[in-house]
Amino acid sequence: CIHDFSDIVESFANSLSQYGMHTEVNSAIGHLELFSPAEDSLQLAAGRLLSVIGKENNLAFAQLWRAPPADKLTGEETVRLASLQGQSHASDERMAEFHVTCAGLSVMEGEGLVGAAYASLRPVFSPDVRDLSPEQYPHVSYARQYGARACVALRLQQLHFNQEVLVLECFLPEDPNVQKLAKSLIVNVQAQLDWLGFAWQSHG
């Protein structure tokens, strides 16, 4: 049996009124529409981006780092990027724990792969972050603990909502030719960004 949606909404509202509860849901009838990308919250947009990029590129792990809004920055201030919590892509539970560990962590502009990608507006790649010093990759101890290896960092900007600037940090699966995987990842990300609601920010 198929019911008209407006009948279902009206029945729901009447049921609530019997218990002294009220709803304005009826006022929405006739004004229903799909959410456009411009209305996506940052978390929803980030989740969609990470899911698509992570699965299509078989990434071991991916997460986003968030820069402060432009109106919160002064001209000479060094930018601090914070891990965007709540959304990530992880191939297994161990890598999911890596994201939890990153909660509350931050990197400064120019610091590590994430900070370098933000400052240079260029993709930054390391075949194995575990071989880097703490100066080169501030969270190297966690990378060693959780087995994070080859990494690519890319600076992006959200096209809609409030145009957040983010850095996408991607860890590649184990492979004898991770440099080839990194190049393929960059091409694939560029091809997917627009419909995912993000723009590429790069000097080349």
XYZ file of C-alpha atoms in Angstrom:
204
model
C 0.000 0.000 0.000
C 1.482 3.351 -1.054
C 0.551 6.532 0.797
C 0.983 10.125 -0.260
C 3.911 11.648 1.661
C 1.816 14.584 2.862
C -0.692 12.146 4.422
C 2.112 10.423 6.324
C 3.458 13.729 7.640
C -0.011 14.859 8.711
C -0.642 11.562 10.520
C 2.690 11.899 12.324
C 1.882 15.444 13.426
C -1.565 14.395 14.690
C -0.028 11.563 16.699
C 2.348 13.982 18.404
C -0.475 16.383 19.272
C -2.312 13.620 21.145
C 0.544 13.589 23.635
C 0.744 17.357 23.972
C 3.641 17.635 21.540
C 3.747 19.963 18.551
C 5.626 20.038 15.288
C 6.070 22.481 12.446
C 6.743 19.683 9.999
C 3.507 20.345 8.047
C 4.812 23.752 7.019
C 7.565 22.002 5.070
C 5.146 20.137 2.806
C 5.483 21.377 -0.743
C 8.917 22.861 -0.040
C 10.990 19.695 -0.013
C 14.208 19.623 -2.029
C 17.475 17.748 -2.145
C 20.413 19.266 -0.295
C 22.826 20.889 -2.726
C 26.619 20.657 -2.264
C 26.584 24.275 -1.073
C 24.530 23.206 1.948
C 26.760 20.302 2.903
C 28.407 20.621 6.271
C 32.193 20.320 6.302
C 31.926 16.936 8.016
C 29.596 15.520 5.368
C 31.709 16.853 2.514
C 34.890 15.547 4.151
C 33.364 12.122 4.742
C 32.284 11.824 1.128
C 35.697 12.954 -0.160
C 37.622 10.527 2.044
C 35.330 7.606 1.240
C 35.557 8.063 -2.530
C 39.280 8.845 -2.711
C 40.171 6.188 -0.154
C 38.249 3.335 -1.760
C 38.991 4.137 -5.406
C 42.726 4.384 -4.735
C 42.905 1.502 -2.256
C 44.512 3.772 0.342
C 45.746 2.390 3.632
C 44.619 5.560 5.387
C 43.478 9.098 4.635
C 42.515 12.080 6.761
C 42.155 15.846 6.492
C 43.896 18.721 8.239
C 42.052 22.002 8.611
C 43.446 25.518 8.355
C 41.869 28.375 10.342
C 39.308 30.478 8.433
C 40.896 33.356 6.510
C 39.040 35.955 8.577
C 40.685 34.563 11.727
C 44.219 35.104 10.463
C 46.443 38.134 10.653
C 48.816 38.951 7.820
C 52.025 37.650 9.411
C 50.568 34.866 11.531
C 51.991 31.353 11.080
C 49.114 29.017 10.305
C 48.466 26.025 12.555
C 46.623 23.136 10.908
C 44.564 20.823 13.114
C 43.465 17.267 12.426
C 39.813 17.201 11.312
C 38.216 14.649 13.597
C 35.160 12.530 12.895
C 35.966 11.626 9.300
C 38.706 9.412 7.905
C 39.325 6.444 5.636
C 41.115 3.439 7.099
C 41.754 0.025 5.548
C 41.822 -1.699 8.932
C 41.274 -1.129 12.638
C 44.930 -0.392 13.264
C 44.920 2.539 10.857
C 41.615 3.738 12.310
C 43.407 3.981 15.654
C 46.024 6.179 13.985
C 43.279 8.704 13.227
C 42.095 8.626 16.847
C 45.679 9.213 17.970
C 45.857 12.286 15.724
C 42.937 13.863 17.596
C 44.071 17.159 19.041
C 47.353 17.132 17.137
C 48.415 19.976 14.898
C 51.206 21.012 12.551
C 52.519 24.444 11.759
C 52.635 25.941 8.277
C 55.693 24.520 6.506
C 56.117 21.724 9.070
C 56.087 18.094 7.927
C 54.353 16.895 4.765
C 51.008 18.456 5.674
C 52.501 21.824 6.575
C 54.721 21.790 3.480
C 51.767 21.066 1.179
C 49.840 23.915 2.767
C 52.701 26.413 2.489
C 53.957 25.486 -0.993
C 50.612 24.779 -2.702
C 52.296 21.738 -4.234
C 51.814 17.997 -3.706
C 54.313 16.629 -1.192
C 55.403 12.966 -1.232
C 57.488 10.677 0.956
C 58.083 7.001 0.074
C 58.235 6.151 3.791
C 57.553 8.681 6.556
C 59.003 6.278 9.136
C 62.461 7.125 7.801
C 61.979 10.849 8.414
C 63.151 12.810 11.432
C 60.687 14.445 13.849
C 61.589 17.758 12.205
C 60.633 16.388 8.787
C 57.512 14.570 10.016
C 56.440 15.672 13.529
C 54.262 12.600 14.160
C 56.831 10.055 12.999
C 56.634 8.091 16.273
C 52.925 7.440 15.661
C 53.592 6.527 12.024
C 56.084 3.918 13.188
C 53.690 2.652 15.852
C 50.789 2.145 13.438
C 52.728 1.189 10.314
C 51.986 4.261 8.193
C 54.405 4.403 5.270
C 54.283 6.139 1.877
C 52.408 9.430 2.109
C 51.067 12.113 -0.237
C 49.775 15.469 1.039
C 47.614 17.750 -1.125
C 46.152 21.191 -0.449
C 42.439 21.566 -1.265
C 39.684 24.115 -0.815
C 36.008 23.439 -0.284
C 33.977 24.982 -3.104
C 30.812 25.519 -1.102
C 29.688 26.213 2.466
C 32.460 28.427 3.886
C 35.309 27.526 1.478
C 37.507 25.846 4.073
C 41.163 25.243 3.186
C 42.210 21.673 3.955
C 45.172 19.384 3.423
C 44.418 15.813 2.372
C 46.929 13.365 3.851
C 46.944 9.992 2.067
C 48.897 6.886 3.042
C 49.438 4.430 0.198
C 49.255 0.637 0.432
C 52.480 -1.354 0.507
C 53.827 -1.635 -3.024
C 57.291 -1.946 -4.600
C 56.560 1.093 -6.790
C 54.946 3.608 -4.451
C 56.138 6.532 -6.571
C 53.958 5.295 -9.451
C 51.030 4.907 -7.041
C 51.558 8.448 -5.781
C 51.440 9.892 -9.309
C 48.300 7.894 -10.075
C 46.675 9.102 -6.851
C 47.320 12.764 -7.695
C 45.781 12.341 -11.163
C 42.747 10.533 -9.725
C 42.190 13.133 -7.006
C 42.310 15.949 -9.554
C 39.717 14.149 -11.686
C 37.307 13.620 -8.774
C 37.520 16.893 -6.873
C 34.952 19.028 -8.654
C 31.936 16.772 -8.205
C 33.009 16.098 -4.620
C 32.762 19.825 -3.903
C 36.470 20.665 -3.627
C 39.039 22.561 -5.682
C 42.708 21.831 -6.287
C 45.089 24.406 -4.827
C 48.498 23.994 -6.410
C 51.291 25.894 -8.161
C 52.077 22.792 -10.169
